[in-house]
Amino acid sequence: MISGFVFRALEGRIVVAIGILLGIGILVPALNLLTPPDSALHIPTYAMALFGKYLCYALLALALDLVWGYCGILSLGHGAFFALGGYAMGMYLMRQIGPRGVYGNPILPDFMVFLNYKELPWFWHGFDWFIFAMAMVIVVPGLLAFIFGWFAFRSRVNGVYLSIITQAMTYALLLAFFRNDMGFGGNNGLTDFKDILGFSVQADGTRAVLFFMSALMLSLCLILASAIVRSKFGKVLVGVRDAESRVRFLGFRVENIKLFTFVVSAMMAGIAGALFVPQVGIINPGEFAPANSIEVVVWTAVGGRGTLIGPIIGAILVNGGKSFFTGAFPEIWLFALGGLFIAVTLFLPRGIVGTIQHGLKARHALKAAADVEKGRGDAAAVTQAQAQAAE
């Protein structure tokens, strides 16, 4: 049963995308570790860490696409789930510092010593174990999504109102995590990481493994998302997106469908945040900023929502452009980002991948119609191709 669920996900384009991601996940670390620094093929460690950050952003965009592209839930708060996963990883990394901190306290992180904490807060216990921390990376964002979704979806909050309250959620978390008495480092957040599983975070080999893990987790989450949308549940999911009242009239519990998808998406975002933190070296309340969640929407729209692969491409392209333009033209980058979103909305409403797919379907419909005129095709096949092109 599980194997059938997975095999349904492995359609041609998904297999190609996974092959490319895993190839990049192996090739980039190999070029970093196995080529001399003066070689034209050498990829510097800073560039590998930057590309790894793009892969984490791609996973976050994929998570948003699952709820927005296939369920019609425009979440403007996915940055909160990303940040919570990052904080869970950051707490583990802080616990690994031990007596090597500035104040030499083997139990309390430096910021707690500075703020005169007398003992470790209860919610920090257990984070010295990697397995526990990784469980929290998934459980904490998933639990928040479950509680939030339970009330929102059962109250039948939809459309722009749902988007607004998701943004309010992440803004509330932003304000809370800025407080020093929350126990998460306040404005400075968590930083100065040293080890992960006993290996130096700054070592080239560790960064290579983190890069590969980013590509691997992105591939696994792509398989999971593809399996969900290509299953019978996925067909109902699209029905909720396109005609929620009809799906409800047919007897489906729409709120449960939305809740399940929202929780899975939040867990994927948490994984992205956990992979992001050791590669960037810091996590602070700024990751909760509503503007970050809005940027994720832009990545997804540019790549093509409802395509799975499109948001991955959109996240990598937009962030690659951001890295270039913030250095070359820092004053106009935000205007360029806003203009990009407007241009995509007006001229490429399906995004890059969605537009390509629509063009291929239209071409297939025209070819099928031409075959019928020549007596070589089936009229039913033409009708089906035209219906697909019109989607």
PDB file of C-alpha atoms in Angstrom, residues 27-327:
ATOM      1  CA  LEU A  27      28.040  17.402  -7.463  1.00  0.00           C
ATOM      2  CA  VAL A  28      28.288  20.686  -5.546  1.00  0.00           C
ATOM      3  CA  PRO A  29      29.876  19.161  -2.386  1.00  0.00           C
ATOM      4  CA  ALA A  30      32.190  17.083  -4.596  1.00  0.00           C
ATOM      5  CA  LEU A  31      33.395  20.179  -6.447  1.00  0.00           C
ATOM      6  CA  ASN A  32      33.921  21.888  -3.106  1.00  0.00           C
ATOM      7  CA  LEU A  33      35.827  19.087  -1.383  1.00  0.00           C
ATOM      8  CA  LEU A  34      37.626  17.307  -4.209  1.00  0.00           C
ATOM      9  CA  THR A  35      38.858  20.152  -6.397  1.00  0.00           C
ATOM     10  CA  PRO A  36      41.752  22.516  -5.504  1.00  0.00           C
ATOM     11  CA  PRO A  37      40.796  26.107  -4.638  1.00  0.00           C
ATOM     12  CA  ASP A  38      42.547  27.469  -7.737  1.00  0.00           C
ATOM     13  CA  SER A  39      40.589  25.168 -10.076  1.00  0.00           C
ATOM     14  CA  ALA A  40      37.959  26.649 -12.398  1.00  0.00           C
ATOM     15  CA  LEU A  41      35.562  23.920 -11.244  1.00  0.00           C
ATOM     16  CA  HIS A  42      36.010  24.622  -7.535  1.00  0.00           C
ATOM     17  CA  ILE A  43      32.925  25.839  -5.673  1.00  0.00           C
ATOM     18  CA  PRO A  44      33.837  27.896  -2.579  1.00  0.00           C
ATOM     19  CA  THR A  45      32.357  26.958   0.764  1.00  0.00           C
ATOM     20  CA  TYR A  46      30.473  30.261   1.045  1.00  0.00           C
ATOM     21  CA  ALA A  47      28.833  29.621  -2.337  1.00  0.00           C
ATOM     22  CA  MET A  48      27.839  26.092  -1.301  1.00  0.00           C
ATOM     23  CA  ALA A  49      26.254  27.475   1.874  1.00  0.00           C
ATOM     24  CA  LEU A  50      24.408  30.079  -0.228  1.00  0.00           C
ATOM     25  CA  PHE A  51      23.090  27.414  -2.604  1.00  0.00           C
ATOM     26  CA  GLY A  52      22.078  25.336   0.406  1.00  0.00           C
ATOM     27  CA  LYS A  53      20.039  28.279   1.669  1.00  0.00           C
ATOM     28  CA  TYR A  54      18.284  28.422  -1.704  1.00  0.00           C
ATOM     29  CA  LEU A  55      17.364  24.741  -1.405  1.00  0.00           C
ATOM     30  CA  CYS A  56      15.847  25.416   2.028  1.00  0.00           C
ATOM     31  CA  TYR A  57      13.822  28.260   0.564  1.00  0.00           C
ATOM     32  CA  ALA A  58      12.732  25.940  -2.260  1.00  0.00           C
ATOM     33  CA  LEU A  59      11.430  23.450   0.314  1.00  0.00           C
ATOM     34  CA  LEU A  60       9.516  26.253   2.028  1.00  0.00           C
ATOM     35  CA  ALA A  61       7.971  27.297  -1.304  1.00  0.00           C
ATOM     36  CA  LEU A  62       7.019  23.672  -2.006  1.00  0.00           C
ATOM     37  CA  ALA A  63       5.280  23.537   1.387  1.00  0.00           C
ATOM     38  CA  LEU A  64       3.277  26.655   0.543  1.00  0.00           C
ATOM     39  CA  ASP A  65       2.376  25.287  -2.889  1.00  0.00           C
ATOM     40  CA  LEU A  66       0.781  22.240  -1.295  1.00  0.00           C
ATOM     41  CA  VAL A  67      -1.762  24.375   0.574  1.00  0.00           C
ATOM     42  CA  TRP A  68      -2.094  27.287  -1.851  1.00  0.00           C
ATOM     43  CA  GLY A  69      -1.714  25.626  -5.228  1.00  0.00           C
ATOM     44  CA  TYR A  70      -3.797  22.526  -4.479  1.00  0.00           C
ATOM     45  CA  CYS A  71      -6.078  23.480  -1.572  1.00  0.00           C
ATOM     46  CA  GLY A  72      -6.616  27.170  -2.261  1.00  0.00           C
ATOM     47  CA  ILE A  73      -5.346  28.320   1.147  1.00  0.00           C
ATOM     48  CA  LEU A  74      -3.246  31.449   0.670  1.00  0.00           C
ATOM     49  CA  SER A  75      -1.144  31.383   3.836  1.00  0.00           C
ATOM     50  CA  LEU A  76       0.782  34.533   4.658  1.00  0.00           C
ATOM     51  CA  GLY A  77       2.224  32.959   7.784  1.00  0.00           C
ATOM     52  CA  HIS A  78       4.348  30.068   6.559  1.00  0.00           C
ATOM     53  CA  GLY A  79       7.430  31.954   7.669  1.00  0.00           C
ATOM     54  CA  ALA A  80       6.305  31.210  11.243  1.00  0.00           C
ATOM     55  CA  PHE A  81       6.523  27.444  10.733  1.00  0.00           C
ATOM     56  CA  PHE A  82       9.889  27.883   9.018  1.00  0.00           C
ATOM     57  CA  ALA A  83      11.186  29.951  11.948  1.00  0.00           C
ATOM     58  CA  LEU A  84       9.880  27.518  14.583  1.00  0.00           C
ATOM     59  CA  GLY A  85      11.713  24.652  12.905  1.00  0.00           C
ATOM     60  CA  GLY A  86      14.804  26.858  12.820  1.00  0.00           C
ATOM     61  CA  TYR A  87      14.529  27.686  16.506  1.00  0.00           C
ATOM     62  CA  ALA A  88      14.212  23.989  17.388  1.00  0.00           C
ATOM     63  CA  MET A  89      17.456  23.297  15.526  1.00  0.00           C
ATOM     64  CA  GLY A  90      19.062  26.408  17.029  1.00  0.00           C
ATOM     65  CA  MET A  91      18.206  25.266  20.553  1.00  0.00           C
ATOM     66  CA  TYR A  92      19.930  21.943  19.909  1.00  0.00           C
ATOM     67  CA  LEU A  93      23.013  23.705  18.530  1.00  0.00           C
ATOM     68  CA  MET A  94      23.124  26.059  21.516  1.00  0.00           C
ATOM     69  CA  ARG A  95      23.005  23.126  23.937  1.00  0.00           C
ATOM     70  CA  GLN A  96      26.021  21.617  22.153  1.00  0.00           C
ATOM     71  CA  ILE A  97      28.218  24.628  23.015  1.00  0.00           C
ATOM     72  CA  GLY A  98      28.423  23.654  26.684  1.00  0.00           C
ATOM     73  CA  PRO A  99      31.315  25.287  28.623  1.00  0.00           C
ATOM     74  CA  ARG A 100      32.869  26.686  25.429  1.00  0.00           C
ATOM     75  CA  GLY A 101      30.634  29.758  25.596  1.00  0.00           C
ATOM     76  CA  VAL A 102      31.888  33.210  26.505  1.00  0.00           C
ATOM     77  CA  TYR A 103      30.789  32.775  30.120  1.00  0.00           C
ATOM     78  CA  GLY A 104      31.865  29.136  30.380  1.00  0.00           C
ATOM     79  CA  ASN A 105      28.557  27.929  31.827  1.00  0.00           C
ATOM     80  CA  PRO A 106      28.096  24.229  30.946  1.00  0.00           C
ATOM     81  CA  ILE A 107      24.296  24.384  31.214  1.00  0.00           C
ATOM     82  CA  LEU A 108      23.065  27.879  30.385  1.00  0.00           C
ATOM     83  CA  PRO A 109      23.639  29.483  26.964  1.00  0.00           C
ATOM     84  CA  ASP A 110      25.516  32.783  27.039  1.00  0.00           C
ATOM     85  CA  PHE A 111      22.441  34.960  26.589  1.00  0.00           C
ATOM     86  CA  MET A 112      20.799  33.358  29.617  1.00  0.00           C
ATOM     87  CA  VAL A 113      23.875  34.004  31.761  1.00  0.00           C
ATOM     88  CA  PHE A 114      23.897  37.613  30.555  1.00  0.00           C
ATOM     89  CA  LEU A 115      20.205  38.000  31.431  1.00  0.00           C
ATOM     90  CA  ASN A 116      20.750  36.479  34.903  1.00  0.00           C
ATOM     91  CA  TYR A 117      18.789  33.276  34.365  1.00  0.00           C
ATOM     92  CA  LYS A 118      19.232  31.026  37.405  1.00  0.00           C
ATOM     93  CA  GLU A 119      18.266  27.768  35.709  1.00  0.00           C
ATOM     94  CA  LEU A 120      17.481  26.368  32.302  1.00  0.00           C
ATOM     95  CA  PRO A 121      13.819  26.963  31.324  1.00  0.00           C
ATOM     96  CA  TRP A 122      11.713  23.787  31.235  1.00  0.00           C
ATOM     97  CA  PHE A 123      11.108  23.976  27.486  1.00  0.00           C
ATOM     98  CA  TRP A 124      14.867  23.793  26.814  1.00  0.00           C
ATOM     99  CA  HIS A 125      15.197  20.379  28.449  1.00  0.00           C
ATOM    100  CA  GLY A 126      15.704  17.549  25.983  1.00  0.00           C
ATOM    101  CA  PHE A 127      17.311  19.697  23.306  1.00  0.00           C
ATOM    102  CA  ASP A 128      20.731  18.324  24.099  1.00  0.00           C
ATOM    103  CA  TRP A 129      19.538  15.162  22.289  1.00  0.00           C
ATOM    104  CA  PHE A 130      19.549  15.336  18.507  1.00  0.00           C
ATOM    105  CA  ILE A 131      16.614  12.949  18.041  1.00  0.00           C
ATOM    106  CA  PHE A 132      14.437  14.940  20.433  1.00  0.00           C
ATOM    107  CA  ALA A 133      15.339  18.194  18.688  1.00  0.00           C
ATOM    108  CA  MET A 134      14.546  16.753  15.264  1.00  0.00           C
ATOM    109  CA  ALA A 135      11.200  15.533  16.571  1.00  0.00           C
ATOM    110  CA  MET A 136      10.449  19.059  17.792  1.00  0.00           C
ATOM    111  CA  VAL A 137      11.367  20.421  14.349  1.00  0.00           C
ATOM    112  CA  ILE A 138       8.306  18.583  13.048  1.00  0.00           C
ATOM    113  CA  VAL A 139       6.030  18.492  16.098  1.00  0.00           C
ATOM    114  CA  VAL A 140       6.106  22.187  17.085  1.00  0.00           C
ATOM    115  CA  PRO A 141       5.170  23.652  13.652  1.00  0.00           C
ATOM    116  CA  GLY A 142       2.692  20.813  13.132  1.00  0.00           C
ATOM    117  CA  LEU A 143       1.058  21.420  16.514  1.00  0.00           C
ATOM    118  CA  LEU A 144       0.749  25.155  15.895  1.00  0.00           C
ATOM    119  CA  ALA A 145      -0.756  24.488  12.456  1.00  0.00           C
ATOM    120  CA  PHE A 146      -3.183  21.961  13.965  1.00  0.00           C
ATOM    121  CA  ILE A 147      -4.408  24.335  16.683  1.00  0.00           C
ATOM    122  CA  PHE A 148      -4.644  27.293  14.319  1.00  0.00           C
ATOM    123  CA  GLY A 149      -6.311  25.272  11.569  1.00  0.00           C
ATOM    124  CA  TRP A 150      -8.714  23.548  13.950  1.00  0.00           C
ATOM    125  CA  PHE A 151     -10.313  26.849  14.910  1.00  0.00           C
ATOM    126  CA  ALA A 152      -9.948  28.619  11.553  1.00  0.00           C
ATOM    127  CA  PHE A 153     -11.278  25.885   9.269  1.00  0.00           C
ATOM    128  CA  ARG A 154     -14.123  24.856  11.566  1.00  0.00           C
ATOM    129  CA  SER A 155     -15.158  28.500  11.693  1.00  0.00           C
ATOM    130  CA  ARG A 156     -15.146  28.393   7.868  1.00  0.00           C
ATOM    131  CA  VAL A 157     -12.748  31.307   7.585  1.00  0.00           C
ATOM    132  CA  ASN A 158     -11.768  31.544   3.920  1.00  0.00           C
ATOM    133  CA  GLY A 159     -10.163  33.770   1.352  1.00  0.00           C
ATOM    134  CA  VAL A 160      -8.551  37.038   2.278  1.00  0.00           C
ATOM    135  CA  TYR A 161      -9.740  36.766   5.883  1.00  0.00           C
ATOM    136  CA  LEU A 162      -7.771  33.560   6.377  1.00  0.00           C
ATOM    137  CA  SER A 163      -4.708  35.150   4.775  1.00  0.00           C
ATOM    138  CA  ILE A 164      -4.960  38.097   7.162  1.00  0.00           C
ATOM    139  CA  ILE A 165      -5.165  35.976  10.301  1.00  0.00           C
ATOM    140  CA  THR A 166      -2.215  33.820   9.194  1.00  0.00           C
ATOM    141  CA  GLN A 167      -0.241  37.033   8.821  1.00  0.00           C
ATOM    142  CA  ALA A 168      -1.448  38.174  12.235  1.00  0.00           C
ATOM    143  CA  MET A 169      -0.260  34.859  13.686  1.00  0.00           C
ATOM    144  CA  THR A 170       3.292  35.251  12.434  1.00  0.00           C
ATOM    145  CA  TYR A 171       3.387  38.908  13.509  1.00  0.00           C
ATOM    146  CA  ALA A 172       2.261  37.948  17.014  1.00  0.00           C
ATOM    147  CA  LEU A 173       5.066  35.381  17.184  1.00  0.00           C
ATOM    148  CA  LEU A 174       7.502  38.022  15.947  1.00  0.00           C
ATOM    149  CA  LEU A 175       6.601  40.309  18.840  1.00  0.00           C
ATOM    150  CA  ALA A 176       6.705  37.454  21.356  1.00  0.00           C
ATOM    151  CA  PHE A 177      10.142  36.176  20.310  1.00  0.00           C
ATOM    152  CA  PHE A 178      11.592  39.687  20.504  1.00  0.00           C
ATOM    153  CA  ARG A 179      11.016  39.620  24.275  1.00  0.00           C
ATOM    154  CA  ASN A 180      14.064  38.665  26.348  1.00  0.00           C
ATOM    155  CA  ASP A 181      11.930  36.915  28.948  1.00  0.00           C
ATOM    156  CA  MET A 182      10.665  34.418  26.368  1.00  0.00           C
ATOM    157  CA  GLY A 183      13.934  32.523  26.725  1.00  0.00           C
ATOM    158  CA  PHE A 184      14.903  32.458  23.047  1.00  0.00           C
ATOM    159  CA  GLY A 185      17.603  35.114  22.922  1.00  0.00           C
ATOM    160  CA  GLY A 186      15.359  38.107  22.281  1.00  0.00           C
ATOM    161  CA  ASN A 187      16.388  40.419  19.462  1.00  0.00           C
ATOM    162  CA  ASN A 188      19.758  38.687  18.986  1.00  0.00           C
ATOM    163  CA  GLY A 189      18.260  35.225  18.657  1.00  0.00           C
ATOM    164  CA  LEU A 190      20.486  32.149  18.727  1.00  0.00           C
ATOM    165  CA  THR A 191      23.949  32.132  17.178  1.00  0.00           C
ATOM    166  CA  ASP A 192      27.641  31.272  17.699  1.00  0.00           C
ATOM    167  CA  PHE A 193      26.967  27.599  16.934  1.00  0.00           C
ATOM    168  CA  LYS A 194      29.914  25.233  17.137  1.00  0.00           C
ATOM    169  CA  ASP A 195      28.999  21.546  16.713  1.00  0.00           C
ATOM    170  CA  ILE A 196      26.315  19.352  15.208  1.00  0.00           C
ATOM    171  CA  LEU A 197      26.480  15.661  16.129  1.00  0.00           C
ATOM    172  CA  GLY A 198      30.069  16.252  17.282  1.00  0.00           C
ATOM    173  CA  PHE A 199      31.228  17.787  13.993  1.00  0.00           C
ATOM    174  CA  SER A 200      32.213  21.426  13.620  1.00  0.00           C
ATOM    175  CA  VAL A 201      29.494  23.470  11.933  1.00  0.00           C
ATOM    176  CA  GLN A 202      32.166  25.563  10.212  1.00  0.00           C
ATOM    177  CA  ALA A 203      34.024  22.590   8.692  1.00  0.00           C
ATOM    178  CA  ASP A 204      33.795  22.168   4.923  1.00  0.00           C
ATOM    179  CA  GLY A 205      32.825  18.526   5.307  1.00  0.00           C
ATOM    180  CA  THR A 206      29.943  19.381   7.640  1.00  0.00           C
ATOM    181  CA  ARG A 207      28.672  22.057   5.291  1.00  0.00           C
ATOM    182  CA  ALA A 208      28.865  19.590   2.409  1.00  0.00           C
ATOM    183  CA  VAL A 209      26.733  17.094   4.334  1.00  0.00           C
ATOM    184  CA  LEU A 210      24.228  19.819   5.233  1.00  0.00           C
ATOM    185  CA  PHE A 211      23.990  20.797   1.572  1.00  0.00           C
ATOM    186  CA  PHE A 212      23.369  17.197   0.531  1.00  0.00           C
ATOM    187  CA  MET A 213      20.759  16.782   3.280  1.00  0.00           C
ATOM    188  CA  SER A 214      18.976  19.894   2.003  1.00  0.00           C
ATOM    189  CA  ALA A 215      18.799  18.428  -1.500  1.00  0.00           C
ATOM    190  CA  LEU A 216      17.757  15.030  -0.126  1.00  0.00           C
ATOM    191  CA  MET A 217      14.979  16.393   2.104  1.00  0.00           C
ATOM    192  CA  LEU A 218      13.715  18.578  -0.729  1.00  0.00           C
ATOM    193  CA  SER A 219      13.552  15.472  -2.941  1.00  0.00           C
ATOM    194  CA  LEU A 220      11.755  13.418  -0.281  1.00  0.00           C
ATOM    195  CA  CYS A 221       9.237  16.179   0.397  1.00  0.00           C
ATOM    196  CA  LEU A 222       8.670  16.537  -3.350  1.00  0.00           C
ATOM    197  CA  ILE A 223       7.861  12.815  -3.504  1.00  0.00           C
ATOM    198  CA  LEU A 224       5.492  13.164  -0.543  1.00  0.00           C
ATOM    199  CA  ALA A 225       3.723  16.190  -2.013  1.00  0.00           C
ATOM    200  CA  SER A 226       3.430  14.523  -5.419  1.00  0.00           C
ATOM    201  CA  ALA A 227       2.043  11.343  -3.842  1.00  0.00           C
ATOM    202  CA  ILE A 228      -0.573  13.374  -1.985  1.00  0.00           C
ATOM    203  CA  VAL A 229      -1.787  15.388  -4.975  1.00  0.00           C
ATOM    204  CA  ARG A 230      -1.832  12.371  -7.327  1.00  0.00           C
ATOM    205  CA  SER A 231      -3.847  10.221  -4.918  1.00  0.00           C
ATOM    206  CA  LYS A 232      -7.628  10.124  -4.566  1.00  0.00           C
ATOM    207  CA  PHE A 233      -7.231  12.508  -1.653  1.00  0.00           C
ATOM    208  CA  GLY A 234      -5.425  14.898  -3.998  1.00  0.00           C
ATOM    209  CA  LYS A 235      -8.384  14.941  -6.386  1.00  0.00           C
ATOM    210  CA  VAL A 236     -10.650  15.904  -3.499  1.00  0.00           C
ATOM    211  CA  LEU A 237      -8.084  18.502  -2.491  1.00  0.00           C
ATOM    212  CA  VAL A 238      -8.293  20.156  -5.911  1.00  0.00           C
ATOM    213  CA  GLY A 239     -12.084  19.974  -5.652  1.00  0.00           C
ATOM    214  CA  VAL A 240     -11.902  21.920  -2.383  1.00  0.00           C
ATOM    215  CA  ARG A 241      -9.779  24.519  -4.123  1.00  0.00           C
ATOM    216  CA  ASP A 242     -12.070  24.917  -7.126  1.00  0.00           C
ATOM    217  CA  ALA A 243     -15.547  24.326  -5.664  1.00  0.00           C
ATOM    218  CA  GLU A 244     -15.516  23.975  -1.886  1.00  0.00           C
ATOM    219  CA  SER A 245     -19.293  24.190  -1.494  1.00  0.00           C
ATOM    220  CA  ARG A 246     -19.831  21.335  -3.966  1.00  0.00           C
ATOM    221  CA  VAL A 247     -17.314  19.127  -2.201  1.00  0.00           C
ATOM    222  CA  ARG A 248     -19.011  19.874   1.102  1.00  0.00           C
ATOM    223  CA  PHE A 249     -22.408  19.071  -0.462  1.00  0.00           C
ATOM    224  CA  LEU A 250     -21.063  15.663  -1.566  1.00  0.00           C
ATOM    225  CA  GLY A 251     -20.486  14.779   2.078  1.00  0.00           C
ATOM    226  CA  PHE A 252     -16.746  15.392   2.506  1.00  0.00           C
ATOM    227  CA  ARG A 253     -15.490  17.002   5.723  1.00  0.00           C
ATOM    228  CA  VAL A 254     -13.758  19.916   4.060  1.00  0.00           C
ATOM    229  CA  GLU A 255     -12.337  21.237   7.333  1.00  0.00           C
ATOM    230  CA  ASN A 256     -10.522  17.935   7.958  1.00  0.00           C
ATOM    231  CA  ILE A 257      -9.096  17.924   4.445  1.00  0.00           C
ATOM    232  CA  LYS A 258      -7.782  21.455   4.865  1.00  0.00           C
ATOM    233  CA  LEU A 259      -6.450  20.717   8.346  1.00  0.00           C
ATOM    234  CA  PHE A 260      -4.486  17.652   7.244  1.00  0.00           C
ATOM    235  CA  THR A 261      -2.924  19.491   4.311  1.00  0.00           C
ATOM    236  CA  PHE A 262      -2.115  22.549   6.411  1.00  0.00           C
ATOM    237  CA  VAL A 263      -0.379  20.457   9.088  1.00  0.00           C
ATOM    238  CA  VAL A 264       1.692  18.486   6.557  1.00  0.00           C
ATOM    239  CA  SER A 265       2.713  21.722   4.871  1.00  0.00           C
ATOM    240  CA  ALA A 266       3.732  23.258   8.213  1.00  0.00           C
ATOM    241  CA  MET A 267       5.896  20.244   9.038  1.00  0.00           C
ATOM    242  CA  MET A 268       7.661  20.557   5.687  1.00  0.00           C
ATOM    243  CA  ALA A 269       8.298  24.250   6.400  1.00  0.00           C
ATOM    244  CA  GLY A 270       9.728  23.317   9.808  1.00  0.00           C
ATOM    245  CA  ILE A 271      12.184  20.906   8.170  1.00  0.00           C
ATOM    246  CA  ALA A 272      13.265  23.676   5.804  1.00  0.00           C
ATOM    247  CA  GLY A 273      13.932  25.981   8.760  1.00  0.00           C
ATOM    248  CA  ALA A 274      15.942  23.332  10.599  1.00  0.00           C
ATOM    249  CA  LEU A 275      18.226  22.817   7.590  1.00  0.00           C
ATOM    250  CA  PHE A 276      18.515  26.567   7.070  1.00  0.00           C
ATOM    251  CA  VAL A 277      19.881  27.470  10.526  1.00  0.00           C
ATOM    252  CA  PRO A 278      23.199  25.530  10.648  1.00  0.00           C
ATOM    253  CA  GLN A 279      24.064  26.678   7.129  1.00  0.00           C
ATOM    254  CA  VAL A 280      23.354  30.344   7.828  1.00  0.00           C
ATOM    255  CA  GLY A 281      24.636  30.306  11.412  1.00  0.00           C
ATOM    256  CA  ILE A 282      21.878  32.269  13.113  1.00  0.00           C
ATOM    257  CA  ILE A 283      18.155  32.301  13.837  1.00  0.00           C
ATOM    258  CA  ASN A 284      16.433  35.394  15.205  1.00  0.00           C
ATOM    259  CA  PRO A 285      12.906  36.816  15.393  1.00  0.00           C
ATOM    260  CA  GLY A 286      13.372  38.518  12.033  1.00  0.00           C
ATOM    261  CA  GLU A 287      12.498  35.191  10.394  1.00  0.00           C
ATOM    262  CA  PHE A 288       8.930  35.669  11.676  1.00  0.00           C
ATOM    263  CA  ALA A 289       8.560  38.970   9.781  1.00  0.00           C
ATOM    264  CA  PRO A 290       5.374  38.981   7.654  1.00  0.00           C
ATOM    265  CA  ALA A 291       7.402  40.271   4.702  1.00  0.00           C
ATOM    266  CA  ASN A 292       9.282  36.952   4.627  1.00  0.00           C
ATOM    267  CA  SER A 293       6.043  35.003   4.257  1.00  0.00           C
ATOM    268  CA  ILE A 294       4.916  37.345   1.487  1.00  0.00           C
ATOM    269  CA  GLU A 295       8.189  36.699  -0.346  1.00  0.00           C
ATOM    270  CA  VAL A 296       7.425  32.962  -0.264  1.00  0.00           C
ATOM    271  CA  VAL A 297       4.149  33.730  -2.045  1.00  0.00           C
ATOM    272  CA  VAL A 298       6.109  35.616  -4.704  1.00  0.00           C
ATOM    273  CA  TRP A 299       8.479  32.665  -5.241  1.00  0.00           C
ATOM    274  CA  THR A 300       5.543  30.295  -5.624  1.00  0.00           C
ATOM    275  CA  ALA A 301       3.674  32.579  -8.002  1.00  0.00           C
ATOM    276  CA  VAL A 302       6.735  33.185 -10.167  1.00  0.00           C
ATOM    277  CA  GLY A 303       7.491  29.492 -10.517  1.00  0.00           C
ATOM    278  CA  GLY A 304       3.869  28.472 -10.945  1.00  0.00           C
ATOM    279  CA  ARG A 305       1.546  27.476  -8.133  1.00  0.00           C
ATOM    280  CA  GLY A 306      -0.135  24.118  -8.376  1.00  0.00           C
ATOM    281  CA  THR A 307       2.828  22.578 -10.196  1.00  0.00           C
ATOM    282  CA  LEU A 308       5.114  21.433  -7.311  1.00  0.00           C
ATOM    283  CA  ILE A 309       8.236  21.905  -9.419  1.00  0.00           C
ATOM    284  CA  GLY A 310       7.435  25.526 -10.238  1.00  0.00           C
ATOM    285  CA  PRO A 311       7.814  26.878  -6.682  1.00  0.00           C
ATOM    286  CA  ILE A 312      11.200  25.169  -6.390  1.00  0.00           C
ATOM    287  CA  ILE A 313      12.381  26.898  -9.548  1.00  0.00           C
ATOM    288  CA  GLY A 314      10.798  30.182  -8.499  1.00  0.00           C
ATOM    289  CA  ALA A 315      12.474  30.158  -5.079  1.00  0.00           C
ATOM    290  CA  ILE A 316      15.904  29.472  -6.565  1.00  0.00           C
ATOM    291  CA  LEU A 317      15.565  32.045  -9.363  1.00  0.00           C
ATOM    292  CA  VAL A 318      14.154  34.847  -7.217  1.00  0.00           C
ATOM    293  CA  ASN A 319      16.657  34.354  -4.404  1.00  0.00           C
ATOM    294  CA  GLY A 320      19.507  34.058  -6.876  1.00  0.00           C
ATOM    295  CA  GLY A 321      18.381  37.337  -8.400  1.00  0.00           C
ATOM    296  CA  LYS A 322      18.029  38.849  -4.949  1.00  0.00           C
ATOM    297  CA  SER A 323      21.608  37.909  -4.052  1.00  0.00           C
ATOM    298  CA  PHE A 324      22.849  39.567  -7.234  1.00  0.00           C
ATOM    299  CA  PHE A 325      20.702  42.698  -7.233  1.00  0.00           C
ATOM    300  CA  THR A 326      21.050  43.458  -3.519  1.00  0.00           C
ATOM    301  CA  GLY A 327      24.778  43.716  -4.163  1.00  0.00           C
TER     302      GLY A 327
END
